[in-house]
Amino acid sequence: MAKEKVLIYKRFERFWHWAQALLISLLALTGFEIKGSYSLLGFESAVSLHNFSAVALMILIVFSIFWHLTTDEWRQYIPTYKNLSAQLKYYTSGIFKGEEHPVKKTVRRKMNPLQVLSYLGLKLVLVPLLVFSGIFYMSYRFTSGGQLMSFTPFTLEDIAFWHVLGAYLLVQFTLIHMYMTTTGHTVTENLRAMLTGYEDLEVEEQEPREELDKNLQTN
């Protein structure tokens, strides 16, 4: 089947991806310094940069939710079991034998079934765990009417445990994501697509020319 250079990642999508990568990296680096794993910026500077990055990431999340809802891109995350077993078989054996990817990427279906489930877990479980445990941690104690107050029933130790657990899981997710980025037809194919927005795709019948043109116009 003939391939065609297609705009698959729009401008905001690329900005969101790289801004998110930068902020998560800053949160991980400063978070582990706050925890005492190493010393580079100093505790106070690490806390300030960690809090700033956390607020910036939450603002980015709000904008990304709005973008997904207004562009119908949220449909990319509708889970399906179709080809799920074939995808698992590919990742566990076929990929090492040079077999063809069982699921073809299209503008309307950028992720395979396993990726959809993974990103749903990230967005619906892991990110909320980190965001809310972070908010609870930052606002654990506050004063009201001259009295020290707390609006959460959890102990500070419990909140810190769940926040650090979420951070370790996010680091693991990021490392796996970086590895999977190298599993395209070439090592840099997926990275180049997220930088430029364009990727060589097999254009199928369900990917009409009009839709590709519309996608180009909305970039």
PDB file of C-alpha atoms in Angstrom:
ATOM      1  CA  MET A   1       0.000   0.000   0.000  1.00  0.00           C
ATOM      2  CA  ALA A   2       1.322   3.438  -0.948  1.00  0.00           C
ATOM      3  CA  LYS A   3       2.499   5.774   1.773  1.00  0.00           C
ATOM      4  CA  GLU A   4       1.847   9.469   2.042  1.00  0.00           C
ATOM      5  CA  LYS A   5       3.338  12.166   4.268  1.00  0.00           C
ATOM      6  CA  VAL A   6       0.515  13.062   6.625  1.00  0.00           C
ATOM      7  CA  LEU A   7       0.179  15.706   9.343  1.00  0.00           C
ATOM      8  CA  ILE A   8      -0.674  13.467  12.272  1.00  0.00           C
ATOM      9  CA  TYR A   9       0.329  15.629  15.271  1.00  0.00           C
ATOM     10  CA  LYS A  10      -1.075  19.165  15.226  1.00  0.00           C
ATOM     11  CA  ARG A  11       0.731  22.234  16.550  1.00  0.00           C
ATOM     12  CA  PHE A  12      -0.903  22.294  19.995  1.00  0.00           C
ATOM     13  CA  GLU A  13      -0.472  18.534  20.306  1.00  0.00           C
ATOM     14  CA  ARG A  14       3.273  18.865  19.776  1.00  0.00           C
ATOM     15  CA  PHE A  15       3.505  21.843  22.151  1.00  0.00           C
ATOM     16  CA  TRP A  16       1.506  19.962  24.786  1.00  0.00           C
ATOM     17  CA  HIS A  17       3.689  16.857  24.445  1.00  0.00           C
ATOM     18  CA  TRP A  18       7.047  18.639  24.762  1.00  0.00           C
ATOM     19  CA  ALA A  19       5.892  21.098  27.447  1.00  0.00           C
ATOM     20  CA  GLN A  20       4.545  18.158  29.420  1.00  0.00           C
ATOM     21  CA  ALA A  21       7.840  16.278  28.973  1.00  0.00           C
ATOM     22  CA  LEU A  22       9.816  19.301  30.206  1.00  0.00           C
ATOM     23  CA  LEU A  23       7.586  19.861  33.240  1.00  0.00           C
ATOM     24  CA  ILE A  24       7.523  16.179  34.215  1.00  0.00           C
ATOM     25  CA  SER A  25      11.324  16.086  33.951  1.00  0.00           C
ATOM     26  CA  LEU A  26      11.610  19.163  36.198  1.00  0.00           C
ATOM     27  CA  LEU A  27       9.146  17.660  38.678  1.00  0.00           C
ATOM     28  CA  ALA A  28      11.064  14.377  38.783  1.00  0.00           C
ATOM     29  CA  LEU A  29      14.482  16.029  39.174  1.00  0.00           C
ATOM     30  CA  THR A  30      13.362  18.481  41.873  1.00  0.00           C
ATOM     31  CA  GLY A  31      11.147  15.893  43.545  1.00  0.00           C
ATOM     32  CA  PHE A  32      13.996  13.461  44.071  1.00  0.00           C
ATOM     33  CA  GLU A  33      16.187  16.321  45.377  1.00  0.00           C
ATOM     34  CA  ILE A  34      13.450  17.280  47.856  1.00  0.00           C
ATOM     35  CA  LYS A  35      13.300  13.634  48.932  1.00  0.00           C
ATOM     36  CA  GLY A  36      17.049  13.745  49.564  1.00  0.00           C
ATOM     37  CA  SER A  37      18.175  11.406  46.789  1.00  0.00           C
ATOM     38  CA  TYR A  38      20.820  13.934  45.668  1.00  0.00           C
ATOM     39  CA  SER A  39      21.734  17.620  46.043  1.00  0.00           C
ATOM     40  CA  LEU A  40      22.058  20.105  43.189  1.00  0.00           C
ATOM     41  CA  LEU A  41      19.835  23.198  43.527  1.00  0.00           C
ATOM     42  CA  GLY A  42      19.440  23.170  47.289  1.00  0.00           C
ATOM     43  CA  PHE A  43      16.250  22.227  49.174  1.00  0.00           C
ATOM     44  CA  GLU A  44      14.480  25.615  49.048  1.00  0.00           C
ATOM     45  CA  SER A  45      15.210  26.228  45.354  1.00  0.00           C
ATOM     46  CA  ALA A  46      14.135  22.669  44.528  1.00  0.00           C
ATOM     47  CA  VAL A  47      10.843  23.154  46.409  1.00  0.00           C
ATOM     48  CA  SER A  48      10.165  26.469  44.613  1.00  0.00           C
ATOM     49  CA  LEU A  49      10.882  25.006  41.159  1.00  0.00           C
ATOM     50  CA  HIS A  50       8.878  21.866  41.999  1.00  0.00           C
ATOM     51  CA  ASN A  51       5.829  23.913  43.046  1.00  0.00           C
ATOM     52  CA  PHE A  52       6.104  26.208  40.005  1.00  0.00           C
ATOM     53  CA  SER A  53       6.363  23.215  37.640  1.00  0.00           C
ATOM     54  CA  ALA A  54       3.397  21.525  39.340  1.00  0.00           C
ATOM     55  CA  VAL A  55       1.150  24.586  38.881  1.00  0.00           C
ATOM     56  CA  ALA A  56       2.318  24.987  35.264  1.00  0.00           C
ATOM     57  CA  LEU A  57       1.551  21.314  34.584  1.00  0.00           C
ATOM     58  CA  MET A  58      -1.942  21.628  36.080  1.00  0.00           C
ATOM     59  CA  ILE A  59      -2.634  24.661  33.853  1.00  0.00           C
ATOM     60  CA  LEU A  60      -1.363  22.681  30.851  1.00  0.00           C
ATOM     61  CA  ILE A  61      -3.642  19.772  31.788  1.00  0.00           C
ATOM     62  CA  VAL A  62      -6.667  22.094  31.854  1.00  0.00           C
ATOM     63  CA  PHE A  63      -5.808  23.460  28.389  1.00  0.00           C
ATOM     64  CA  SER A  64      -5.193  19.958  27.017  1.00  0.00           C
ATOM     65  CA  ILE A  65      -8.578  18.741  28.318  1.00  0.00           C
ATOM     66  CA  PHE A  66     -10.260  21.739  26.633  1.00  0.00           C
ATOM     67  CA  TRP A  67      -8.354  21.047  23.382  1.00  0.00           C
ATOM     68  CA  HIS A  68      -9.277  17.355  23.385  1.00  0.00           C
ATOM     69  CA  LEU A  69     -12.957  18.129  23.993  1.00  0.00           C
ATOM     70  CA  THR A  70     -13.219  20.878  21.359  1.00  0.00           C
ATOM     71  CA  THR A  71     -11.328  18.985  18.617  1.00  0.00           C
ATOM     72  CA  ASP A  72     -12.889  15.560  19.210  1.00  0.00           C
ATOM     73  CA  GLU A  73      -9.376  14.207  19.834  1.00  0.00           C
ATOM     74  CA  TRP A  74     -10.721  12.614  23.032  1.00  0.00           C
ATOM     75  CA  ARG A  75     -12.086   9.893  20.746  1.00  0.00           C
ATOM     76  CA  GLN A  76      -8.493   8.681  20.319  1.00  0.00           C
ATOM     77  CA  TYR A  77      -8.773   7.317  23.868  1.00  0.00           C
ATOM     78  CA  ILE A  78     -11.872   5.182  23.383  1.00  0.00           C
ATOM     79  CA  PRO A  79     -10.658   1.717  24.387  1.00  0.00           C
ATOM     80  CA  THR A  80     -11.107  -1.322  22.182  1.00  0.00           C
ATOM     81  CA  TYR A  81     -10.199  -4.974  22.551  1.00  0.00           C
ATOM     82  CA  LYS A  82      -9.927  -5.391  18.776  1.00  0.00           C
ATOM     83  CA  ASN A  83      -6.353  -6.434  17.909  1.00  0.00           C
ATOM     84  CA  LEU A  84      -5.357  -6.202  21.602  1.00  0.00           C
ATOM     85  CA  SER A  85      -4.052  -9.794  21.733  1.00  0.00           C
ATOM     86  CA  ALA A  86      -2.289  -9.304  18.376  1.00  0.00           C
ATOM     87  CA  GLN A  87      -0.640  -6.170  19.777  1.00  0.00           C
ATOM     88  CA  LEU A  88       0.512  -8.010  22.904  1.00  0.00           C
ATOM     89  CA  LYS A  89       1.929 -10.828  20.762  1.00  0.00           C
ATOM     90  CA  TYR A  90       3.727  -8.263  18.602  1.00  0.00           C
ATOM     91  CA  TYR A  91       5.354  -6.511  21.568  1.00  0.00           C
ATOM     92  CA  THR A  92       6.408  -9.798  23.207  1.00  0.00           C
ATOM     93  CA  SER A  93       7.758 -11.623  20.143  1.00  0.00           C
ATOM     94  CA  GLY A  94       6.876 -10.163  16.722  1.00  0.00           C
ATOM     95  CA  ILE A  95       8.797  -6.933  17.247  1.00  0.00           C
ATOM     96  CA  PHE A  96      12.017  -8.900  17.758  1.00  0.00           C
ATOM     97  CA  LYS A  97      11.442 -10.846  14.514  1.00  0.00           C
ATOM     98  CA  GLY A  98      10.878  -7.780  12.355  1.00  0.00           C
ATOM     99  CA  GLU A  99       7.191  -8.563  11.804  1.00  0.00           C
ATOM    100  CA  GLU A 100       4.777  -5.902  10.543  1.00  0.00           C
ATOM    101  CA  HIS A 101       2.908  -3.869  13.138  1.00  0.00           C
ATOM    102  CA  PRO A 102      -0.566  -5.451  13.531  1.00  0.00           C
ATOM    103  CA  VAL A 103      -2.342  -2.079  13.811  1.00  0.00           C
ATOM    104  CA  LYS A 104      -1.929   0.616  11.181  1.00  0.00           C
ATOM    105  CA  LYS A 105      -1.651   4.177  12.483  1.00  0.00           C
ATOM    106  CA  THR A 106      -4.097   6.698  11.010  1.00  0.00           C
ATOM    107  CA  VAL A 107      -5.027  10.318  11.774  1.00  0.00           C
ATOM    108  CA  ARG A 108      -8.194   9.095  13.445  1.00  0.00           C
ATOM    109  CA  ARG A 109      -6.462   6.239  15.295  1.00  0.00           C
ATOM    110  CA  LYS A 110      -2.977   7.311  16.336  1.00  0.00           C
ATOM    111  CA  MET A 111      -2.581   4.723  19.091  1.00  0.00           C
ATOM    112  CA  ASN A 112      -2.837   0.957  19.121  1.00  0.00           C
ATOM    113  CA  PRO A 113      -5.233  -0.721  21.608  1.00  0.00           C
ATOM    114  CA  LEU A 114      -2.488  -1.292  24.195  1.00  0.00           C
ATOM    115  CA  GLN A 115      -1.353   2.314  23.999  1.00  0.00           C
ATOM    116  CA  VAL A 116      -4.932   3.498  24.493  1.00  0.00           C
ATOM    117  CA  LEU A 117      -5.276   1.453  27.689  1.00  0.00           C
ATOM    118  CA  SER A 118      -1.865   2.639  28.920  1.00  0.00           C
ATOM    119  CA  TYR A 119      -2.643   6.312  28.329  1.00  0.00           C
ATOM    120  CA  LEU A 120      -6.088   5.953  29.882  1.00  0.00           C
ATOM    121  CA  GLY A 121      -4.426   4.558  33.009  1.00  0.00           C
ATOM    122  CA  LEU A 122      -2.009   7.479  32.965  1.00  0.00           C
ATOM    123  CA  LYS A 123      -4.702  10.134  32.538  1.00  0.00           C
ATOM    124  CA  LEU A 124      -7.441   8.649  34.723  1.00  0.00           C
ATOM    125  CA  VAL A 125      -5.386   7.122  37.558  1.00  0.00           C
ATOM    126  CA  LEU A 126      -1.735   8.140  37.709  1.00  0.00           C
ATOM    127  CA  VAL A 127      -2.008  11.866  36.890  1.00  0.00           C
ATOM    128  CA  PRO A 128      -4.970  12.431  39.273  1.00  0.00           C
ATOM    129  CA  LEU A 129      -3.051  10.537  41.989  1.00  0.00           C
ATOM    130  CA  LEU A 130      -0.054  12.853  41.565  1.00  0.00           C
ATOM    131  CA  VAL A 131      -2.086  16.051  41.204  1.00  0.00           C
ATOM    132  CA  PHE A 132      -4.370  15.535  44.203  1.00  0.00           C
ATOM    133  CA  SER A 133      -1.672  14.125  46.498  1.00  0.00           C
ATOM    134  CA  GLY A 134       0.474  17.113  45.480  1.00  0.00           C
ATOM    135  CA  ILE A 135      -2.334  19.572  46.253  1.00  0.00           C
ATOM    136  CA  PHE A 136      -2.967  17.873  49.595  1.00  0.00           C
ATOM    137  CA  TYR A 137       0.755  18.028  50.376  1.00  0.00           C
ATOM    138  CA  MET A 138       1.123  21.712  49.417  1.00  0.00           C
ATOM    139  CA  SER A 139      -1.947  22.766  51.424  1.00  0.00           C
ATOM    140  CA  TYR A 140      -1.709  20.292  54.293  1.00  0.00           C
ATOM    141  CA  ARG A 141      -1.640  23.012  56.936  1.00  0.00           C
ATOM    142  CA  PHE A 142      -3.062  26.527  56.670  1.00  0.00           C
ATOM    143  CA  THR A 143      -4.164  29.171  59.138  1.00  0.00           C
ATOM    144  CA  SER A 144      -7.736  30.432  59.447  1.00  0.00           C
ATOM    145  CA  GLY A 145      -8.840  32.829  62.177  1.00  0.00           C
ATOM    146  CA  GLY A 146      -5.475  32.458  63.872  1.00  0.00           C
ATOM    147  CA  GLN A 147      -5.886  28.679  64.062  1.00  0.00           C
ATOM    148  CA  LEU A 148      -3.907  25.994  62.281  1.00  0.00           C
ATOM    149  CA  MET A 149      -6.290  24.034  60.018  1.00  0.00           C
ATOM    150  CA  SER A 150      -6.193  21.045  57.649  1.00  0.00           C
ATOM    151  CA  PHE A 151      -8.894  20.073  55.142  1.00  0.00           C
ATOM    152  CA  THR A 152      -7.717  16.538  54.520  1.00  0.00           C
ATOM    153  CA  PRO A 153      -8.306  13.569  56.839  1.00  0.00           C
ATOM    154  CA  PHE A 154      -5.057  11.904  55.698  1.00  0.00           C
ATOM    155  CA  THR A 155      -1.761  12.107  57.541  1.00  0.00           C
ATOM    156  CA  LEU A 156       1.185  13.862  55.927  1.00  0.00           C
ATOM    157  CA  GLU A 157       3.044  10.526  55.805  1.00  0.00           C
ATOM    158  CA  ASP A 158       0.192   8.877  53.885  1.00  0.00           C
ATOM    159  CA  ILE A 159       0.017  11.751  51.389  1.00  0.00           C
ATOM    160  CA  ALA A 160       3.796  11.675  50.850  1.00  0.00           C
ATOM    161  CA  PHE A 161       3.713   7.884  50.334  1.00  0.00           C
ATOM    162  CA  TRP A 162       1.097   8.060  47.572  1.00  0.00           C
ATOM    163  CA  HIS A 163       2.772  11.063  45.930  1.00  0.00           C
ATOM    164  CA  VAL A 164       6.193   9.367  45.845  1.00  0.00           C
ATOM    165  CA  LEU A 165       4.624   6.094  44.648  1.00  0.00           C
ATOM    166  CA  GLY A 166       2.947   7.994  41.818  1.00  0.00           C
ATOM    167  CA  ALA A 167       6.244   9.681  40.966  1.00  0.00           C
ATOM    168  CA  TYR A 168       8.079   6.331  40.715  1.00  0.00           C
ATOM    169  CA  LEU A 169       5.294   4.917  38.508  1.00  0.00           C
ATOM    170  CA  LEU A 170       5.402   8.002  36.271  1.00  0.00           C
ATOM    171  CA  VAL A 171       9.179   7.676  35.894  1.00  0.00           C
ATOM    172  CA  GLN A 172       8.724   4.020  34.873  1.00  0.00           C
ATOM    173  CA  PHE A 173       5.994   5.006  32.408  1.00  0.00           C
ATOM    174  CA  THR A 174       8.253   7.698  30.933  1.00  0.00           C
ATOM    175  CA  LEU A 175      11.191   5.290  30.510  1.00  0.00           C
ATOM    176  CA  ILE A 176       8.953   2.735  28.760  1.00  0.00           C
ATOM    177  CA  HIS A 177       7.485   5.530  26.601  1.00  0.00           C
ATOM    178  CA  MET A 178      10.997   6.641  25.571  1.00  0.00           C
ATOM    179  CA  TYR A 179      11.919   3.059  24.656  1.00  0.00           C
ATOM    180  CA  MET A 180       8.719   2.553  22.656  1.00  0.00           C
ATOM    181  CA  THR A 181       9.497   5.757  20.756  1.00  0.00           C
ATOM    182  CA  THR A 182      12.461   3.944  19.194  1.00  0.00           C
ATOM    183  CA  THR A 183      10.365   1.026  17.874  1.00  0.00           C
ATOM    184  CA  GLY A 184       9.124   2.652  14.663  1.00  0.00           C
ATOM    185  CA  HIS A 185      10.274   1.657  11.202  1.00  0.00           C
ATOM    186  CA  THR A 186      13.476   3.541  12.096  1.00  0.00           C
ATOM    187  CA  VAL A 187      14.798   4.471  15.551  1.00  0.00           C
ATOM    188  CA  THR A 188      14.014   8.175  15.029  1.00  0.00           C
ATOM    189  CA  GLU A 189      10.769   7.899  13.018  1.00  0.00           C
ATOM    190  CA  ASN A 190       8.386   8.488  15.946  1.00  0.00           C
ATOM    191  CA  LEU A 191      10.598  11.201  17.464  1.00  0.00           C
ATOM    192  CA  ARG A 192      10.751  13.041  14.134  1.00  0.00           C
ATOM    193  CA  ALA A 193       6.963  12.831  13.796  1.00  0.00           C
ATOM    194  CA  MET A 194       6.444  14.430  17.214  1.00  0.00           C
ATOM    195  CA  LEU A 195       8.896  17.203  16.303  1.00  0.00           C
ATOM    196  CA  THR A 196       7.594  18.006  12.813  1.00  0.00           C
ATOM    197  CA  GLY A 197       4.039  16.678  13.076  1.00  0.00           C
ATOM    198  CA  TYR A 198       4.413  14.685   9.852  1.00  0.00           C
ATOM    199  CA  GLU A 199       4.706  10.940   9.389  1.00  0.00           C
ATOM    200  CA  ASP A 200       4.684   8.615   6.372  1.00  0.00           C
ATOM    201  CA  LEU A 201       1.459   6.624   6.702  1.00  0.00           C
ATOM    202  CA  GLU A 202      -0.372   4.093   4.597  1.00  0.00           C
ATOM    203  CA  VAL A 203      -3.442   6.004   3.424  1.00  0.00           C
ATOM    204  CA  GLU A 204      -6.449   3.715   3.576  1.00  0.00           C
ATOM    205  CA  GLU A 205      -9.997   4.102   2.361  1.00  0.00           C
ATOM    206  CA  GLN A 206     -11.220   5.263   5.778  1.00  0.00           C
ATOM    207  CA  GLU A 207      -8.637   8.052   5.657  1.00  0.00           C
ATOM    208  CA  PRO A 208     -10.113  10.165   2.809  1.00  0.00           C
ATOM    209  CA  ARG A 209      -8.126  12.896   1.120  1.00  0.00           C
ATOM    210  CA  GLU A 210     -10.606  15.550   2.334  1.00  0.00           C
ATOM    211  CA  GLU A 211      -9.887  14.681   5.947  1.00  0.00           C
ATOM    212  CA  LEU A 212      -6.151  14.908   5.445  1.00  0.00           C
ATOM    213  CA  ASP A 213      -6.567  18.311   3.804  1.00  0.00           C
ATOM    214  CA  LYS A 214      -8.763  19.475   6.678  1.00  0.00           C
ATOM    215  CA  ASN A 215      -6.133  18.278   9.119  1.00  0.00           C
ATOM    216  CA  LEU A 216      -3.491  20.315   7.304  1.00  0.00           C
ATOM    217  CA  GLN A 217      -5.659  23.442   7.398  1.00  0.00           C
ATOM    218  CA  THR A 218      -6.233  23.208  11.151  1.00  0.00           C
ATOM    219  CA  ASN A 219      -2.540  22.881  12.008  1.00  0.00           C
TER     220      ASN A 219
END
